[in-house]
Amino acid sequence: MPRDISKIKKRKKDHLKIALSSVSQAGDPGFSRYRFIHNALPEFDFNTIDTSTTFLGKKVNYPFFISCMTGGIADGERINKNLAKAAQKYKIAMGVGSQRIAIEHPELRKLFNVRAYAKDVPVIANVGLVQLNYGFGLAELQKCVDMVEANALALHVNPIQEVIQPEGDRNFEDLLPKLEKLVKKLSVPVIVKEVGFGLSEDVVRRLNNVGVRIFDTAGWGGTNWAIIEGLRGKADRALGELFSGWGIPTTDSIIAAAKVKEEKKDDSFVILGSGGVRTGVDIAKCIALGSDLAGLAAPFAEVALISDEKVGILIERLSAELKIAMFGIGARNILELKNKKPVSV
């Protein structure tokens, strides 16, 4: 049975309002624990640096993407439109927020009309993995994919958020066998992503064993959904505060996933590093520590509320910072960046 649309609207509005406030940010993603070794003699022209890479079979101009995040109902269409226009202009990948609402209420599919603007860049559909225990199956997941003409489907795993959320879905039983069947039948690759608490080596390994090849770490140290849900459910505020320190820092999660990737020797194994990524230097560290791309959500959502031009300004800033970092360590391209390991401090 579809949920009460008025309650969903309020929750999504609350999510966006709190997520874009400073109170929602908590912890250290770990970037400060690593430093690059400066190269005073890079021996190439700065203007020849190539930041392009490939993702989901498409060339993208930068090794970072617009990660999935709620956009609310009142603002969702505007946010997605502005993100999509900028993604197309700068040739970067983008994800959308959870599409569950549009499956239950088809009249809201217009919120996710990103292909009208992002015509040939990778687009990632998104819904919660736990919904496989609440009536969703292959048909519903494929609808999410088709709705945005996606190149991949992100299934987010968020147990801590769900148990603190007053109306959360808490039955995470037997999801792996269900996921294994769906991975084989879905028309696009599956990405499994956390929402800010990180993926451990064990979880990455178990997911990989059932066929998942793309992992979004979404580690601790950025937007904190324990805090957000605690603030929403006033009776659960203490819970939100207690679990605001729960999770795996982003850098630790990237390294854990990279260990599994190294063991598997599988070229289709892709790591997306996200969680508290805020600068081009953070992006460079994500790549150097083992991720293939870095993801940012809240910084993009914040500027997308204003305009696609503001999104473009953010992309240009991140690109400039990334290039300077690459120049400073003597990396001409992303492959060379991957081989410039930072040192722990």
mmCIF file of C-alpha atoms in Angstrom:
data_model
loop_
_atom_site.group_PDB
_atom_site.id
_atom_site.type_symbol
_atom_site.label_atom_id
_atom_site.label_comp_id
_atom_site.label_asym_id
_atom_site.label_seq_id
_atom_site.Cartn_x
_atom_site.Cartn_y
_atom_site.Cartn_z
ATOM 1 C CA MET A 1 0.000 0.000 0.000
ATOM 2 C CA PRO A 2 1.411 3.422 -0.942
ATOM 3 C CA ARG A 3 2.475 5.563 1.991
ATOM 4 C CA ASP A 4 0.760 8.798 3.023
ATOM 5 C CA ILE A 5 2.102 11.368 0.569
ATOM 6 C CA SER A 6 1.767 14.263 3.033
ATOM 7 C CA LYS A 7 3.996 12.513 5.560
ATOM 8 C CA ILE A 8 6.553 11.712 2.866
ATOM 9 C CA LYS A 9 6.623 15.350 1.757
ATOM 10 C CA LYS A 10 7.309 16.493 5.302
ATOM 11 C CA ARG A 11 10.059 13.917 5.827
ATOM 12 C CA LYS A 12 11.796 14.794 2.551
ATOM 13 C CA LYS A 13 11.561 18.496 3.368
ATOM 14 C CA ASP A 14 13.055 17.861 6.806
ATOM 15 C CA HIS A 15 15.825 15.714 5.309
ATOM 16 C CA LEU A 16 16.910 18.399 2.865
ATOM 17 C CA LYS A 17 16.703 21.258 5.359
ATOM 18 C CA ILE A 18 18.779 19.470 8.000
ATOM 19 C CA ALA A 19 21.192 17.836 5.528
ATOM 20 C CA LEU A 20 22.177 21.224 4.133
ATOM 21 C CA SER A 21 22.772 22.745 7.564
ATOM 22 C CA SER A 22 26.094 22.588 9.386
ATOM 23 C CA VAL A 23 24.562 20.612 12.239
ATOM 24 C CA SER A 24 24.277 17.544 9.970
ATOM 25 C CA GLN A 25 28.032 17.333 9.432
ATOM 26 C CA ALA A 26 29.981 15.142 11.841
ATOM 27 C CA GLY A 27 33.287 13.363 12.154
ATOM 28 C CA ASP A 28 36.536 13.141 10.232
ATOM 29 C CA PRO A 29 36.462 11.227 6.931
ATOM 30 C CA GLY A 30 40.187 10.601 7.337
ATOM 31 C CA PHE A 31 41.689 12.770 4.610
ATOM 32 C CA SER A 32 43.694 14.746 7.169
ATOM 33 C CA ARG A 33 45.494 11.534 8.148
ATOM 34 C CA TYR A 34 47.183 11.340 4.742
ATOM 35 C CA ARG A 35 49.620 13.618 2.946
ATOM 36 C CA PHE A 36 50.945 13.459 -0.586
ATOM 37 C CA ILE A 37 54.684 13.541 -1.166
ATOM 38 C CA HIS A 38 55.332 16.850 -2.894
ATOM 39 C CA ASN A 39 57.123 16.717 -6.245
ATOM 40 C CA ALA A 40 59.035 19.958 -6.833
ATOM 41 C CA LEU A 41 60.003 18.872 -10.355
ATOM 42 C CA PRO A 42 56.930 17.425 -12.139
ATOM 43 C CA GLU A 43 58.601 17.664 -15.591
ATOM 44 C CA PHE A 44 55.446 18.349 -17.613
ATOM 45 C CA ASP A 45 53.186 21.234 -18.591
ATOM 46 C CA PHE A 46 50.316 21.860 -16.140
ATOM 47 C CA ASN A 47 47.987 22.496 -19.085
ATOM 48 C CA THR A 48 48.472 18.934 -20.359
ATOM 49 C CA ILE A 49 46.977 17.276 -17.258
ATOM 50 C CA ASP A 50 44.201 14.864 -18.249
ATOM 51 C CA THR A 51 41.509 14.323 -15.597
ATOM 52 C CA SER A 52 39.243 12.182 -17.780
ATOM 53 C CA THR A 53 38.341 8.593 -17.002
ATOM 54 C CA THR A 54 35.648 6.054 -17.861
ATOM 55 C CA PHE A 55 32.642 5.037 -15.807
ATOM 56 C CA LEU A 56 29.814 2.676 -16.743
ATOM 57 C CA GLY A 57 31.194 2.419 -20.253
ATOM 58 C CA LYS A 58 31.233 6.171 -20.862
ATOM 59 C CA LYS A 59 34.034 8.713 -20.877
ATOM 60 C CA VAL A 60 33.690 11.387 -18.203
ATOM 61 C CA ASN A 61 35.804 14.514 -17.902
ATOM 62 C CA TYR A 62 36.551 14.200 -14.199
ATOM 63 C CA PRO A 63 36.987 11.379 -11.657
ATOM 64 C CA PHE A 64 34.205 12.707 -9.443
ATOM 65 C CA PHE A 65 30.436 12.524 -9.691
ATOM 66 C CA ILE A 66 27.241 13.943 -8.247
ATOM 67 C CA SER A 67 26.246 11.370 -5.666
ATOM 68 C CA CYS A 68 22.706 10.312 -4.802
ATOM 69 C CA MET A 69 20.922 12.435 -2.215
ATOM 70 C CA THR A 70 17.358 13.302 -1.319
ATOM 71 C CA GLY A 71 16.037 16.401 -2.999
ATOM 72 C CA GLY A 72 12.683 16.614 -1.331
ATOM 73 C CA ILE A 73 9.433 16.943 -3.238
ATOM 74 C CA ALA A 74 9.025 20.720 -3.345
ATOM 75 C CA ASP A 75 12.610 21.263 -4.479
ATOM 76 C CA GLY A 76 13.456 17.885 -6.004
ATOM 77 C CA GLU A 77 12.553 18.683 -9.591
ATOM 78 C CA ARG A 78 14.539 21.943 -9.574
ATOM 79 C CA ILE A 79 17.553 20.348 -7.889
ATOM 80 C CA ASN A 80 17.630 17.405 -10.292
ATOM 81 C CA LYS A 81 17.209 19.679 -13.309
ATOM 82 C CA ASN A 82 20.091 21.932 -12.264
ATOM 83 C CA LEU A 83 22.328 18.978 -11.456
ATOM 84 C CA ALA A 84 21.509 17.275 -14.749
ATOM 85 C CA LYS A 85 22.205 20.381 -16.834
ATOM 86 C CA ALA A 86 25.583 20.855 -15.172
ATOM 87 C CA ALA A 87 26.418 17.144 -15.417
ATOM 88 C CA GLN A 88 25.791 17.275 -19.150
ATOM 89 C CA LYS A 89 27.773 20.480 -19.687
ATOM 90 C CA TYR A 90 30.826 19.260 -17.779
ATOM 91 C CA LYS A 91 30.456 15.587 -18.718
ATOM 92 C CA ILE A 92 30.303 14.059 -15.256
ATOM 93 C CA ALA A 93 28.134 11.259 -13.891
ATOM 94 C CA MET A 94 25.188 11.899 -11.596
ATOM 95 C CA GLY A 95 22.907 9.963 -9.300
ATOM 96 C CA VAL A 96 19.372 10.742 -8.188
ATOM 97 C CA GLY A 97 17.761 10.475 -4.770
ATOM 98 C CA SER A 98 15.608 7.532 -3.748
ATOM 99 C CA GLN A 99 12.942 6.790 -6.347
ATOM 100 C CA ARG A 100 10.727 4.773 -4.037
ATOM 101 C CA ILE A 101 8.313 7.668 -3.798
ATOM 102 C CA ALA A 102 7.876 7.757 -7.592
ATOM 103 C CA ILE A 103 7.209 4.018 -7.748
ATOM 104 C CA GLU A 104 4.500 4.315 -5.101
ATOM 105 C CA HIS A 105 3.154 7.602 -6.508
ATOM 106 C CA PRO A 106 3.678 7.614 -10.308
ATOM 107 C CA GLU A 107 2.519 11.219 -10.572
ATOM 108 C CA LEU A 108 5.825 12.196 -8.949
ATOM 109 C CA ARG A 109 8.021 10.669 -11.640
ATOM 110 C CA LYS A 110 8.471 14.146 -13.073
ATOM 111 C CA LEU A 111 10.837 14.815 -10.165
ATOM 112 C CA PHE A 112 13.340 12.476 -11.792
ATOM 113 C CA ASN A 113 13.204 13.720 -15.383
ATOM 114 C CA VAL A 114 16.988 14.067 -15.603
ATOM 115 C CA ARG A 115 17.503 12.513 -19.040
ATOM 116 C CA ALA A 116 15.836 15.521 -20.624
ATOM 117 C CA TYR A 117 18.944 17.462 -19.603
ATOM 118 C CA ALA A 118 21.687 14.883 -18.994
ATOM 119 C CA LYS A 119 21.397 13.248 -22.382
ATOM 120 C CA ASP A 120 24.600 11.229 -22.678
ATOM 121 C CA VAL A 121 26.358 11.126 -19.310
ATOM 122 C CA PRO A 122 26.138 8.221 -16.853
ATOM 123 C CA VAL A 123 23.009 8.399 -14.697
ATOM 124 C CA ILE A 124 22.525 6.296 -11.572
ATOM 125 C CA ALA A 125 19.062 5.252 -10.396
ATOM 126 C CA ASN A 126 18.555 4.767 -6.657
ATOM 127 C CA VAL A 127 16.375 2.925 -4.143
ATOM 128 C CA GLY A 128 16.893 1.271 -0.768
ATOM 129 C CA LEU A 129 18.058 -2.349 -0.716
ATOM 130 C CA VAL A 130 15.819 -2.987 2.291
ATOM 131 C CA GLN A 131 12.782 -2.422 0.057
ATOM 132 C CA LEU A 132 13.310 -5.980 -1.180
ATOM 133 C CA ASN A 133 11.700 -6.941 2.136
ATOM 134 C CA TYR A 134 8.840 -4.496 1.675
ATOM 135 C CA GLY A 135 7.260 -5.501 -1.614
ATOM 136 C CA PHE A 136 9.886 -4.445 -4.135
ATOM 137 C CA GLY A 137 11.230 -6.964 -6.618
ATOM 138 C CA LEU A 138 12.756 -7.061 -10.075
ATOM 139 C CA ALA A 139 9.823 -5.221 -11.659
ATOM 140 C CA GLU A 140 10.060 -2.257 -9.285
ATOM 141 C CA LEU A 141 13.832 -2.018 -9.558
ATOM 142 C CA GLN A 142 13.644 -2.112 -13.336
ATOM 143 C CA LYS A 143 11.056 0.684 -13.214
ATOM 144 C CA CYS A 144 13.561 2.798 -11.266
ATOM 145 C CA VAL A 145 16.137 2.158 -13.976
ATOM 146 C CA ASP A 146 13.746 2.860 -16.836
ATOM 147 C CA MET A 147 12.384 6.010 -15.200
ATOM 148 C CA VAL A 148 15.722 7.809 -15.554
ATOM 149 C CA GLU A 149 17.153 5.693 -18.390
ATOM 150 C CA ALA A 150 19.903 4.783 -15.944
ATOM 151 C CA ASN A 151 23.277 3.234 -16.659
ATOM 152 C CA ALA A 152 23.338 1.630 -13.204
ATOM 153 C CA LEU A 153 21.133 1.168 -10.151
ATOM 154 C CA ALA A 154 22.384 2.149 -6.698
ATOM 155 C CA LEU A 155 20.861 0.142 -3.879
ATOM 156 C CA HIS A 156 21.560 1.998 -0.672
ATOM 157 C CA VAL A 157 22.100 0.202 2.619
ATOM 158 C CA ASN A 158 21.330 2.316 5.678
ATOM 159 C CA PRO A 159 20.516 0.212 8.748
ATOM 160 C CA ILE A 160 21.531 2.847 11.310
ATOM 161 C CA GLN A 161 19.463 5.525 9.589
ATOM 162 C CA GLU A 162 16.437 3.251 9.332
ATOM 163 C CA VAL A 163 16.412 2.261 13.013
ATOM 164 C CA ILE A 164 16.729 5.865 14.199
ATOM 165 C CA GLN A 165 14.219 7.186 11.650
ATOM 166 C CA PRO A 166 10.807 7.204 13.375
ATOM 167 C CA GLU A 167 9.105 5.565 10.372
ATOM 168 C CA GLY A 168 12.115 3.529 9.248
ATOM 169 C CA ASP A 169 12.087 0.085 7.602
ATOM 170 C CA ARG A 170 14.019 -2.212 9.929
ATOM 171 C CA ASN A 171 13.794 -5.704 8.464
ATOM 172 C CA PHE A 172 17.190 -6.380 6.857
ATOM 173 C CA GLU A 173 16.777 -10.174 6.908
ATOM 174 C CA ASP A 174 17.991 -12.337 3.992
ATOM 175 C CA LEU A 175 18.777 -9.479 1.621
ATOM 176 C CA LEU A 176 21.886 -11.086 0.112
ATOM 177 C CA PRO A 177 20.139 -14.069 -1.545
ATOM 178 C CA LYS A 178 17.496 -11.737 -2.960
ATOM 179 C CA LEU A 179 20.169 -9.389 -4.231
ATOM 180 C CA GLU A 180 22.067 -12.241 -5.873
ATOM 181 C CA LYS A 181 19.039 -13.127 -8.006
ATOM 182 C CA LEU A 182 18.380 -9.527 -8.994
ATOM 183 C CA VAL A 183 21.973 -8.777 -9.972
ATOM 184 C CA LYS A 184 21.719 -11.502 -12.603
ATOM 185 C CA LYS A 185 18.426 -10.260 -14.049
ATOM 186 C CA LEU A 186 18.554 -6.477 -13.895
ATOM 187 C CA SER A 187 19.323 -4.730 -17.192
ATOM 188 C CA VAL A 188 22.119 -2.571 -15.719
ATOM 189 C CA PRO A 189 24.933 -3.037 -13.178
ATOM 190 C CA VAL A 190 24.115 -2.757 -9.489
ATOM 191 C CA ILE A 191 25.950 -0.376 -7.176
ATOM 192 C CA VAL A 192 25.655 -0.964 -3.451
ATOM 193 C CA LYS A 193 26.217 2.184 -1.418
ATOM 194 C CA GLU A 194 26.147 3.185 2.211
ATOM 195 C CA VAL A 195 24.747 6.564 3.209
ATOM 196 C CA GLY A 196 27.452 7.825 5.540
ATOM 197 C CA PHE A 197 28.478 4.941 7.782
ATOM 198 C CA GLY A 198 30.882 3.173 5.419
ATOM 199 C CA LEU A 199 31.302 -0.299 3.929
ATOM 200 C CA SER A 200 33.609 -2.737 5.716
ATOM 201 C CA GLU A 201 35.931 -5.244 4.059
ATOM 202 C CA ASP A 202 33.616 -8.067 5.154
ATOM 203 C CA VAL A 203 30.515 -6.432 3.676
ATOM 204 C CA VAL A 204 32.285 -5.644 0.394
ATOM 205 C CA ARG A 205 33.459 -9.239 0.193
ATOM 206 C CA ARG A 206 29.990 -10.660 0.866
ATOM 207 C CA LEU A 207 28.408 -8.356 -1.689
ATOM 208 C CA ASN A 208 31.052 -9.242 -4.252
ATOM 209 C CA ASN A 209 30.403 -12.932 -3.657
ATOM 210 C CA VAL A 210 26.773 -12.492 -4.775
ATOM 211 C CA GLY A 211 27.736 -10.631 -7.941
ATOM 212 C CA VAL A 212 28.006 -6.960 -6.991
ATOM 213 C CA ARG A 213 30.933 -5.272 -8.743
ATOM 214 C CA ILE A 214 30.499 -1.577 -7.910
ATOM 215 C CA PHE A 215 30.737 -0.230 -4.362
ATOM 216 C CA ASP A 216 30.125 3.283 -3.034
ATOM 217 C CA THR A 217 31.833 3.519 0.361
ATOM 218 C CA ALA A 218 29.828 6.545 1.588
ATOM 219 C CA GLY A 219 31.942 6.594 4.726
ATOM 220 C CA TRP A 220 31.655 8.398 8.035
ATOM 221 C CA GLY A 221 32.787 11.996 8.214
ATOM 222 C CA GLY A 222 30.314 13.983 6.151
ATOM 223 C CA THR A 223 26.532 14.305 6.176
ATOM 224 C CA ASN A 224 25.377 12.271 9.170
ATOM 225 C CA TRP A 225 22.006 10.584 8.893
ATOM 226 C CA ALA A 226 21.964 9.546 12.554
ATOM 227 C CA ILE A 227 21.982 13.224 13.478
ATOM 228 C CA ILE A 228 19.402 14.087 10.825
ATOM 229 C CA GLU A 229 16.927 11.411 11.887
ATOM 230 C CA GLY A 230 17.541 12.167 15.558
ATOM 231 C CA LEU A 231 16.642 15.806 14.993
ATOM 232 C CA ARG A 232 13.531 14.822 13.045
ATOM 233 C CA GLY A 233 12.234 12.432 15.702
ATOM 234 C CA LYS A 234 12.558 14.532 18.832
ATOM 235 C CA ALA A 235 12.155 11.509 21.107
ATOM 236 C CA ASP A 236 15.146 9.943 19.313
ATOM 237 C CA ARG A 237 17.441 12.973 19.526
ATOM 238 C CA ALA A 238 19.666 11.286 22.115
ATOM 239 C CA LEU A 239 19.986 8.256 19.833
ATOM 240 C CA GLY A 240 21.042 10.472 16.966
ATOM 241 C CA GLU A 241 23.700 12.117 19.103
ATOM 242 C CA LEU A 242 24.957 8.769 20.415
ATOM 243 C CA PHE A 243 25.305 7.234 16.958
ATOM 244 C CA SER A 244 26.671 10.358 15.301
ATOM 245 C CA GLY A 245 30.111 8.887 15.988
ATOM 246 C CA TRP A 246 29.230 5.483 14.546
ATOM 247 C CA GLY A 247 30.740 4.309 11.287
ATOM 248 C CA ILE A 248 33.835 3.654 9.220
ATOM 249 C CA PRO A 249 35.745 6.758 8.098
ATOM 250 C CA THR A 250 35.756 7.232 4.341
ATOM 251 C CA THR A 251 39.476 6.629 3.877
ATOM 252 C CA ASP A 252 39.332 3.396 5.898
ATOM 253 C CA SER A 253 36.368 2.174 3.861
ATOM 254 C CA ILE A 254 38.128 2.927 0.565
ATOM 255 C CA ILE A 255 41.217 1.033 1.706
ATOM 256 C CA ALA A 256 39.075 -1.913 2.849
ATOM 257 C CA ALA A 257 37.298 -2.118 -0.513
ATOM 258 C CA ALA A 258 40.605 -1.749 -2.363
ATOM 259 C CA LYS A 259 41.985 -4.745 -0.475
ATOM 260 C CA VAL A 260 39.152 -6.918 -1.773
ATOM 261 C CA LYS A 261 39.620 -5.519 -5.286
ATOM 262 C CA GLU A 262 43.313 -6.391 -5.207
ATOM 263 C CA GLU A 263 42.510 -9.950 -4.145
ATOM 264 C CA LYS A 264 39.861 -10.461 -6.817
ATOM 265 C CA LYS A 265 41.951 -9.180 -9.747
ATOM 266 C CA ASP A 266 38.687 -8.200 -11.450
ATOM 267 C CA ASP A 267 38.706 -5.272 -13.891
ATOM 268 C CA SER A 268 34.944 -4.851 -13.457
ATOM 269 C CA PHE A 269 35.385 -4.173 -9.720
ATOM 270 C CA VAL A 270 34.793 -0.431 -9.203
ATOM 271 C CA ILE A 271 35.169 1.606 -6.021
ATOM 272 C CA LEU A 272 33.401 4.929 -5.561
ATOM 273 C CA GLY A 273 34.844 6.885 -2.645
ATOM 274 C CA SER A 274 32.404 9.202 -0.917
ATOM 275 C CA GLY A 275 31.595 10.583 2.497
ATOM 276 C CA GLY A 276 32.853 14.010 3.529
ATOM 277 C CA VAL A 277 34.551 14.722 0.196
ATOM 278 C CA ARG A 278 34.684 18.501 -0.025
ATOM 279 C CA THR A 279 37.728 19.535 -2.097
ATOM 280 C CA GLY A 280 39.758 18.554 -5.109
ATOM 281 C CA VAL A 281 42.527 17.425 -2.755
ATOM 282 C CA ASP A 282 40.035 15.085 -1.055
ATOM 283 C CA ILE A 283 39.164 13.730 -4.501
ATOM 284 C CA ALA A 284 42.834 13.155 -5.296
ATOM 285 C CA LYS A 285 43.299 11.291 -2.017
ATOM 286 C CA CYS A 286 40.245 9.116 -2.720
ATOM 287 C CA ILE A 287 41.708 8.085 -6.068
ATOM 288 C CA ALA A 288 45.220 7.552 -4.718
ATOM 289 C CA LEU A 289 43.926 5.418 -1.829
ATOM 290 C CA GLY A 290 42.098 3.079 -4.180
ATOM 291 C CA SER A 291 38.809 4.479 -5.437
ATOM 292 C CA ASP A 292 38.058 4.868 -9.137
ATOM 293 C CA LEU A 293 35.886 7.946 -8.688
ATOM 294 C CA ALA A 294 34.950 10.190 -5.775
ATOM 295 C CA GLY A 295 31.400 11.243 -5.002
ATOM 296 C CA LEU A 296 29.924 14.399 -3.474
ATOM 297 C CA ALA A 297 26.274 14.867 -2.512
ATOM 298 C CA ALA A 298 25.547 17.693 -0.049
ATOM 299 C CA PRO A 299 27.860 20.276 -1.681
ATOM 300 C CA PHE A 300 26.124 19.737 -5.019
ATOM 301 C CA ALA A 301 22.605 19.741 -3.569
ATOM 302 C CA GLU A 302 23.293 23.023 -1.796
ATOM 303 C CA VAL A 303 24.285 24.902 -4.948
ATOM 304 C CA ALA A 304 21.674 23.124 -7.091
ATOM 305 C CA LEU A 305 19.001 24.837 -5.019
ATOM 306 C CA ILE A 306 20.242 28.073 -6.594
ATOM 307 C CA SER A 307 21.069 27.331 -10.248
ATOM 308 C CA ASP A 308 22.896 25.063 -12.663
ATOM 309 C CA GLU A 309 25.480 27.840 -13.074
ATOM 310 C CA LYS A 310 26.336 27.541 -9.382
ATOM 311 C CA VAL A 311 26.749 23.791 -9.832
ATOM 312 C CA GLY A 312 29.125 24.529 -12.695
ATOM 313 C CA ILE A 313 31.166 26.893 -10.538
ATOM 314 C CA LEU A 314 31.569 24.129 -7.951
ATOM 315 C CA ILE A 315 32.641 21.634 -10.618
ATOM 316 C CA GLU A 316 35.220 24.100 -11.944
ATOM 317 C CA ARG A 317 36.591 24.720 -8.441
ATOM 318 C CA LEU A 318 36.914 20.996 -7.711
ATOM 319 C CA SER A 319 38.565 20.457 -11.088
ATOM 320 C CA ALA A 320 41.092 23.239 -10.508
ATOM 321 C CA GLU A 321 41.966 21.944 -7.042
ATOM 322 C CA LEU A 322 42.323 18.400 -8.348
ATOM 323 C CA LYS A 323 44.643 19.491 -11.161
ATOM 324 C CA ILE A 324 46.852 21.478 -8.805
ATOM 325 C CA ALA A 325 47.126 18.463 -6.501
ATOM 326 C CA MET A 326 48.025 16.249 -9.468
ATOM 327 C CA PHE A 327 50.652 18.750 -10.602
ATOM 328 C CA GLY A 328 52.077 18.871 -7.103
ATOM 329 C CA ILE A 329 52.696 15.115 -7.071
ATOM 330 C CA GLY A 330 53.687 14.747 -10.716
ATOM 331 C CA ALA A 331 50.603 12.909 -11.979
ATOM 332 C CA ARG A 332 49.753 13.592 -15.630
ATOM 333 C CA ASN A 333 46.534 11.578 -15.623
ATOM 334 C CA ILE A 334 44.260 9.506 -13.417
ATOM 335 C CA LEU A 335 46.234 6.309 -13.919
ATOM 336 C CA GLU A 336 49.372 8.035 -12.650
ATOM 337 C CA LEU A 337 47.384 9.537 -9.760
ATOM 338 C CA LYS A 338 46.358 6.030 -8.683
ATOM 339 C CA ASN A 339 50.032 5.161 -8.303
ATOM 340 C CA LYS A 340 50.893 8.194 -6.146
ATOM 341 C CA LYS A 341 50.090 6.772 -2.737
ATOM 342 C CA PRO A 342 49.837 9.323 0.077
ATOM 343 C CA VAL A 343 51.668 8.682 3.330
ATOM 344 C CA SER A 344 49.948 8.267 6.678
ATOM 345 C CA VAL A 345 50.676 11.026 9.198
#
